[in-house]
Amino acid sequence: GAVVSQHPSWVICKSGTSVKIECRSLDFQATTMFWYRQFPKQSLMLMATSNEGSKATYEQGVEKDKFLINHASLTLSTLTVTSAHPEDSSFYICSARDLAAFRTDTQYFGPGTRLTVL
Amino acid sequence: GENVEQHPSTLSVQEGDSAVIKCTYSDSASNYFPWYKQELGKRPQLIIDIRSNVGEKKDQRIAVTLNKTAKHFSLHITETQPEDSAVYFCAASWGAGGTSYGKLTFGQGTILTVHP
């Protein structure tokens, strides 16, 4: 149980275009999902907390107009990188908490999306 | 906000030896401390976690200890094997509700290499 998927697993786009990444909880409901960014040989940095049915909460320094988050259902959150630039190239990973789990603080991670902006 | 420091950044051991990775955290309100193993290009995988009401937890060759007073926690891997080679991350979060509920702050990571 507790499987999280992401799509696509990798994407290459041209500078200035927008890219949408999907995060799905496959066998559980998640009112809260988290989006992380990981640069090569670095740790995971939380970008935003995605809440079902409400606006996302962004971490300091993360541009909310550039990284649009939508959490329209209990199993799906999307991250759209708008007007992507080469410096946005990174590994984007989502995670989700199981609403019905005995321990709701455990986070399950998706497989990540490798974004390369040319 | 929470700050997590992790040491060492790299750790090299011989197969069969033990490995210890240490983390310190700053926010005394943090009460959940997971450890993740991440292989290159893959998702972080939870290997063990501990909550603030417990001082130690063990799962086969892996153990975690927590010292709330000193605000540090450690990962212990015994009888290491080459397949244990990966990057290990510690993290801390505060689970008391509100907008900060469940937010994980990660340490910088430790590259563990187990030599056959």
Tab-separated table of C-alpha atoms in Angstrom:
chain	number	residue	atom	x	y	z
A	1	GLY	CA	0.000	0.000	0.000
A	2	ALA	CA	0.800	3.738	0.139
A	3	VAL	CA	1.999	4.146	-3.436
A	4	VAL	CA	2.609	7.558	-4.971
A	5	SER	CA	3.145	8.011	-8.679
A	6	GLN	CA	4.413	10.931	-10.713
A	7	HIS	CA	4.071	11.744	-14.352
A	8	PRO	CA	6.099	12.311	-16.397
A	9	SER	CA	9.236	10.681	-15.069
A	10	TRP	CA	11.341	12.982	-17.185
A	11	VAL	CA	10.700	15.931	-19.463
A	12	ILE	CA	12.802	18.152	-21.683
A	13	CYS	CA	11.412	21.501	-22.696
A	14	LYS	CA	12.488	24.724	-24.310
A	15	SER	CA	13.127	27.843	-22.303
A	16	GLY	CA	9.968	29.905	-21.875
A	17	THR	CA	7.531	27.031	-22.059
A	18	SER	CA	5.425	25.611	-19.234
A	19	VAL	CA	5.559	22.096	-17.875
A	20	LYS	CA	2.971	20.283	-15.762
A	21	ILE	CA	3.901	17.497	-13.372
A	22	GLU	CA	1.275	15.231	-11.825
A	23	CYS	CA	1.449	13.545	-8.442
A	24	ARG	CA	-1.062	10.840	-7.597
A	25	SER	CA	-1.709	8.758	-4.526
A	26	LEU	CA	-2.768	5.423	-5.994
A	27	ASP	CA	-4.225	3.521	-3.075
A	28	PHE	CA	-4.967	6.113	-0.449
A	29	GLN	CA	-6.415	9.566	-0.012
A	30	ALA	CA	-4.151	12.500	0.698
A	31	THR	CA	-5.481	15.849	1.851
A	32	THR	CA	-1.934	17.128	1.914
A	33	MET	CA	0.842	16.633	-0.596
A	34	PHE	CA	4.255	18.197	-0.596
A	35	TRP	CA	6.452	19.296	-3.485
A	36	TYR	CA	10.233	19.158	-3.211
A	37	ARG	CA	13.053	20.157	-5.506
A	38	GLN	CA	16.409	18.433	-5.478
A	39	PHE	CA	19.437	19.737	-7.339
A	40	PRO	CA	22.285	17.331	-8.151
A	41	LYS	CA	24.169	16.137	-5.086
A	42	GLN	CA	21.982	18.219	-2.819
A	43	SER	CA	19.254	17.575	-0.313
A	44	LEU	CA	15.522	17.836	-0.808
A	45	MET	CA	14.153	21.324	-0.401
A	46	LEU	CA	10.479	21.791	0.317
A	47	MET	CA	8.871	24.115	-2.201
A	48	ALA	CA	5.247	24.080	-1.127
A	49	THR	CA	2.526	22.277	0.733
A	50	SER	CA	-0.459	21.367	-1.403
A	51	ASN	CA	-3.814	21.206	0.350
A	52	GLU	CA	-6.872	19.661	-1.257
A	53	GLY	CA	-9.502	22.273	-1.984
A	54	SER	CA	-7.454	25.260	-0.877
A	55	LYS	CA	-4.483	27.331	-1.891
A	56	ALA	CA	-1.008	25.916	-1.581
A	57	THR	CA	1.390	27.211	1.029
A	58	TYR	CA	4.741	28.178	-0.441
A	59	GLU	CA	8.078	28.195	1.313
A	60	GLN	CA	10.020	31.394	1.582
A	61	GLY	CA	11.807	32.223	-1.626
A	62	VAL	CA	9.595	30.080	-3.863
A	63	GLU	CA	7.691	32.103	-6.452
A	64	LYS	CA	4.055	31.088	-6.317
A	65	ASP	CA	3.329	32.611	-9.726
A	66	LYS	CA	6.083	30.560	-11.292
A	67	PHE	CA	5.308	27.266	-9.595
A	68	LEU	CA	1.554	26.825	-9.794
A	69	ILE	CA	0.093	24.112	-7.613
A	70	ASN	CA	-3.378	22.666	-7.914
A	71	HIS	CA	-4.763	20.001	-5.578
A	72	ALA	CA	-8.192	19.358	-7.041
A	73	SER	CA	-8.876	15.965	-5.522
A	74	LEU	CA	-7.799	13.746	-2.662
A	75	THR	CA	-5.544	11.758	-4.984
A	76	LEU	CA	-4.086	14.305	-7.385
A	77	SER	CA	-1.850	17.345	-7.085
A	78	THR	CA	-0.206	19.097	-10.020
A	79	LEU	CA	2.816	21.366	-10.207
A	80	THR	CA	3.141	23.621	-13.237
A	81	VAL	CA	6.466	25.276	-13.873
A	82	THR	CA	5.596	28.354	-15.885
A	83	SER	CA	7.988	30.063	-18.272
A	84	ALA	CA	10.683	27.554	-17.431
A	85	HIS	CA	14.333	28.563	-17.648
A	86	PRO	CA	17.522	26.481	-17.503
A	87	GLU	CA	17.939	27.257	-13.799
A	88	ASP	CA	14.644	25.455	-13.157
A	89	SER	CA	16.216	22.221	-14.339
A	90	SER	CA	16.044	19.900	-11.360
A	91	PHE	CA	14.539	16.739	-9.891
A	92	TYR	CA	11.023	17.456	-8.654
A	93	ILE	CA	9.593	15.030	-6.103
A	94	CYS	CA	6.195	14.955	-4.489
A	95	SER	CA	5.109	13.222	-1.330
A	96	ALA	CA	1.783	12.499	0.292
A	97	ARG	CA	0.431	11.592	3.683
A	98	ASP	CA	-2.140	8.872	4.139
A	99	LEU	CA	-5.209	10.455	5.703
A	100	ALA	CA	-6.468	7.159	7.060
A	101	ALA	CA	-3.194	5.776	8.328
A	102	PHE	CA	-2.661	5.159	12.014
A	103	ARG	CA	0.347	7.420	11.749
A	104	THR	CA	-0.517	10.331	9.490
A	105	ASP	CA	2.900	11.953	9.735
A	106	THR	CA	4.587	9.347	7.516
A	107	GLN	CA	5.224	10.687	4.025
A	108	TYR	CA	5.336	8.525	0.930
A	109	PHE	CA	7.377	9.825	-1.950
A	110	GLY	CA	6.748	9.709	-5.649
A	111	PRO	CA	9.482	8.530	-8.034
A	112	GLY	CA	10.354	12.068	-9.073
A	113	THR	CA	10.356	13.992	-12.338
A	114	ARG	CA	13.594	15.016	-13.985
A	115	LEU	CA	13.076	18.390	-15.673
A	116	THR	CA	15.617	19.662	-18.160
A	117	VAL	CA	15.094	23.108	-19.640
A	118	LEU	CA	17.116	23.856	-22.751
B	1	GLY	CA	11.926	27.426	11.224
B	2	GLU	CA	13.509	24.057	11.736
B	3	ASN	CA	17.140	23.470	10.813
B	4	VAL	CA	18.669	20.005	10.548
B	5	GLU	CA	22.402	19.411	10.433
B	6	GLN	CA	23.714	16.027	9.285
B	7	HIS	CA	27.190	14.530	9.616
B	8	PRO	CA	29.275	13.171	8.087
B	9	SER	CA	28.715	14.172	4.482
B	10	THR	CA	30.528	11.064	3.270
B	11	LEU	CA	31.159	7.771	5.015
B	12	SER	CA	33.194	4.877	3.717
B	13	VAL	CA	33.183	1.509	5.489
B	14	GLN	CA	34.190	-2.059	4.830
B	15	GLU	CA	31.541	-4.683	4.374
B	16	GLY	CA	30.478	-6.036	7.738
B	17	ASP	CA	31.423	-2.900	9.640
B	18	SER	CA	28.936	-0.599	11.321
B	19	ALA	CA	27.982	2.847	10.072
B	20	VAL	CA	26.680	5.724	12.146
B	21	ILE	CA	25.164	8.941	10.840
B	22	LYS	CA	24.230	11.771	13.177
B	23	CYS	CA	21.752	14.624	12.927
B	24	THR	CA	20.910	17.559	15.130
B	25	TYR	CA	17.762	19.651	14.956
B	26	SER	CA	16.942	23.097	16.219
B	27	ASP	CA	13.198	23.153	16.913
B	28	SER	CA	12.338	21.495	20.209
B	29	ALA	CA	8.740	21.152	18.967
B	30	SER	CA	9.792	18.624	16.305
B	31	ASN	CA	8.446	15.223	17.185
B	32	TYR	CA	8.892	12.991	14.146
B	33	PHE	CA	12.270	11.935	12.781
B	34	PRO	CA	12.420	9.723	9.692
B	35	TRP	CA	15.461	8.424	7.861
B	36	TYR	CA	15.452	7.980	4.106
B	37	LYS	CA	17.698	6.060	1.745
B	38	GLN	CA	17.993	7.433	-1.772
B	39	GLU	CA	19.693	5.750	-4.675
B	40	LEU	CA	20.808	7.804	-7.648
B	41	GLY	CA	17.864	9.176	-9.609
B	42	LYS	CA	15.285	7.440	-7.449
B	43	ARG	CA	12.803	8.400	-4.798
B	44	PRO	CA	13.726	8.602	-1.120
B	45	GLN	CA	12.686	5.421	0.655
B	46	LEU	CA	11.753	5.444	4.298
B	47	ILE	CA	13.985	3.001	6.148
B	48	ILE	CA	13.122	3.785	9.742
B	49	ASP	CA	11.520	6.530	11.777
B	50	ILE	CA	11.178	7.481	15.397
B	51	ARG	CA	8.797	9.660	17.321
B	52	SER	CA	9.619	11.821	20.281
B	53	ASN	CA	7.991	9.525	22.818
B	54	VAL	CA	10.571	6.822	22.081
B	55	GLY	CA	14.315	6.856	22.685
B	56	GLU	CA	15.343	4.007	20.429
B	57	LYS	CA	13.919	1.868	17.663
B	58	LYS	CA	15.395	-1.092	15.861
B	59	ASP	CA	14.537	-2.941	12.684
B	60	GLN	CA	16.901	-5.800	11.910
B	61	ARG	CA	20.271	-4.226	11.018
B	62	ILE	CA	19.014	-0.670	11.322
B	63	ALA	CA	18.469	1.291	14.501
B	64	VAL	CA	17.740	4.892	15.364
B	65	THR	CA	18.326	6.643	18.663
B	66	LEU	CA	16.853	9.939	19.777
B	67	ASN	CA	18.089	12.298	22.464
B	68	LYS	CA	15.431	14.969	22.897
B	69	THR	CA	17.378	16.886	25.503
B	70	ALA	CA	20.382	17.301	23.229
B	71	LYS	CA	18.171	17.505	20.131
B	72	HIS	CA	20.020	14.927	18.150
B	73	PHE	CA	19.243	11.578	16.606
B	74	SER	CA	21.400	8.959	14.953
B	75	LEU	CA	21.124	6.155	12.437
B	76	HIS	CA	23.033	2.966	13.101
B	77	ILE	CA	23.551	0.325	10.429
B	78	THR	CA	25.232	-2.880	11.523
B	79	GLU	CA	26.795	-5.593	9.360
B	80	THR	CA	26.853	-3.292	6.372
B	81	GLN	CA	26.535	-4.736	2.890
B	82	PRO	CA	27.469	-3.263	-0.503
B	83	GLU	CA	23.775	-2.792	-1.273
B	84	ASP	CA	23.568	-0.379	1.657
B	85	SER	CA	25.610	2.055	-0.444
B	86	ALA	CA	23.394	5.085	-1.121
B	87	VAL	CA	22.679	8.594	0.112
B	88	TYR	CA	20.985	8.731	3.485
B	89	PHE	CA	18.914	11.679	4.646
B	90	CYS	CA	17.597	12.452	8.073
B	91	ALA	CA	14.592	14.701	8.516
B	92	ALA	CA	12.504	16.290	11.215
B	93	SER	CA	8.937	17.467	11.348
B	94	TRP	CA	6.403	18.904	13.725
B	95	GLY	CA	3.165	17.005	13.932
B	96	ALA	CA	1.005	19.164	16.107
B	97	GLY	CA	-1.349	20.473	13.450
B	98	GLY	CA	-1.737	23.756	11.657
B	99	THR	CA	-0.036	24.861	8.466
B	100	SER	CA	3.323	23.451	9.579
B	101	TYR	CA	1.908	20.007	10.190
B	102	GLY	CA	3.958	17.311	8.592
B	103	LYS	CA	6.496	19.577	6.884
B	104	LEU	CA	9.778	17.736	6.649
B	105	THR	CA	13.101	19.529	6.963
B	106	PHE	CA	15.912	17.411	5.576
B	107	GLY	CA	19.526	17.161	6.549
B	108	GLN	CA	22.212	17.628	3.933
B	109	GLY	CA	22.635	13.925	3.281
B	110	THR	CA	25.388	11.368	3.811
B	111	ILE	CA	26.923	9.397	0.966
B	112	LEU	CA	27.556	5.931	2.364
B	113	THR	CA	29.899	3.650	0.477
B	114	VAL	CA	30.304	0.050	1.603
B	115	HIS	CA	33.364	-1.620	0.114
B	116	PRO	CA	33.217	-5.381	-0.492
